[in-house]
Amino acid sequence: MRPLLIVGASGRAAAASMIRRGYTPTVIDQFADTDTRKIATTLKCENYPHGFVDIATTLSPMPWMYTGGLEN
């Protein structure tokens, strides 16, 4: 499996999709829902959206993607 960081308001759907594509996702999102934690390493971002960078820098380098409106 290949590591992948997913950041966004909610990363559950993206994590589920990427698992089917052979990735092992780590999710940083606003909620860290139980269902997301069941399928991926999940970290809650209390300072959305600015806190993503601080959390991500604590992780090992890996490819990443965003979801959930961060482009705005």
Short mmCIF file of C-alpha atoms in Angstrom, two decimals:
data_model
loop_
_atom_site.label_atom_id
_atom_site.label_comp_id
_atom_site.label_asym_id
_atom_site.label_seq_id
_atom_site.Cartn_x
_atom_site.Cartn_y
_atom_site.Cartn_z
CA MET A 1 0.00 0.00 0.00
CA ARG A 2 1.11 3.55 -0.72
CA PRO A 3 0.80 6.35 1.85
CA LEU A 4 -1.36 9.38 1.06
CA LEU A 5 -2.25 12.43 3.15
CA ILE A 6 -5.80 13.73 2.71
CA VAL A 7 -6.69 17.17 4.10
CA GLY A 8 -10.10 18.85 4.05
CA ALA A 9 -13.26 19.57 5.99
CA SER A 10 -14.17 15.88 5.89
CA GLY A 11 -11.84 13.26 4.46
CA ARG A 12 -13.93 10.09 4.86
CA ALA A 13 -15.18 9.71 1.27
CA ALA A 14 -11.77 10.49 -0.22
CA ALA A 15 -10.10 8.03 2.16
CA ALA A 16 -12.54 5.26 1.22
CA SER A 17 -11.96 5.92 -2.49
CA MET A 18 -8.20 5.98 -2.15
CA ILE A 19 -8.15 2.74 -0.15
CA ARG A 20 -9.86 1.09 -3.13
CA ARG A 21 -7.04 2.46 -5.31
CA GLY A 22 -4.35 0.88 -3.13
CA TYR A 23 -3.40 3.77 -0.85
CA THR A 24 -3.05 3.87 2.94
CA PRO A 25 -4.56 7.26 3.80
CA THR A 26 -3.83 9.54 6.69
CA VAL A 27 -6.64 12.08 7.09
CA ILE A 28 -6.51 15.53 8.67
CA ASP A 29 -10.02 17.01 8.88
CA GLN A 30 -12.36 19.02 11.08
CA PHE A 31 -14.20 16.12 12.63
CA ALA A 32 -12.07 12.94 12.99
CA ASP A 33 -15.34 11.00 12.84
CA THR A 34 -15.49 7.46 14.18
CA ASP A 35 -16.18 6.04 10.70
CA THR A 36 -13.13 7.81 9.29
CA ARG A 37 -10.96 6.57 12.16
CA LYS A 38 -12.08 3.00 11.38
CA ILE A 39 -10.54 3.13 7.90
CA ALA A 40 -7.59 5.54 8.21
CA THR A 41 -5.20 7.21 10.59
CA THR A 42 -7.17 10.35 11.37
CA LEU A 43 -6.15 13.62 13.00
CA LYS A 44 -8.54 16.42 13.96
CA CYS A 45 -7.78 19.96 12.84
CA GLU A 46 -9.10 22.32 15.52
CA ASN A 47 -7.94 25.45 13.67
CA TYR A 48 -9.57 24.86 10.27
CA PRO A 49 -8.21 25.53 7.69
CA HIS A 50 -4.99 27.13 8.93
CA GLY A 51 -4.02 24.30 11.29
CA PHE A 52 -3.51 21.75 8.52
CA VAL A 53 0.06 22.82 7.84
CA ASP A 54 1.08 22.60 11.50
CA ILE A 55 -0.33 19.09 11.79
CA ALA A 56 1.05 17.92 8.44
CA THR A 57 4.59 18.97 9.35
CA THR A 58 4.53 16.47 12.24
CA LEU A 59 4.04 13.57 9.78
CA SER A 60 6.47 11.74 7.54
CA PRO A 61 6.66 13.16 4.01
CA MET A 62 4.10 11.64 1.62
CA PRO A 63 1.98 12.59 -1.38
CA TRP A 64 -1.10 14.59 -0.47
CA MET A 65 -4.44 15.76 -1.79
CA TYR A 66 -7.10 18.14 -0.57
CA THR A 67 -10.86 17.91 -0.49
CA GLY A 68 -13.82 19.74 0.96
CA GLY A 69 -13.53 23.33 -0.20
CA LEU A 70 -9.94 24.20 0.66
CA GLU A 71 -9.59 25.71 -2.80
CA ASN A 72 -11.83 28.54 -1.58
#
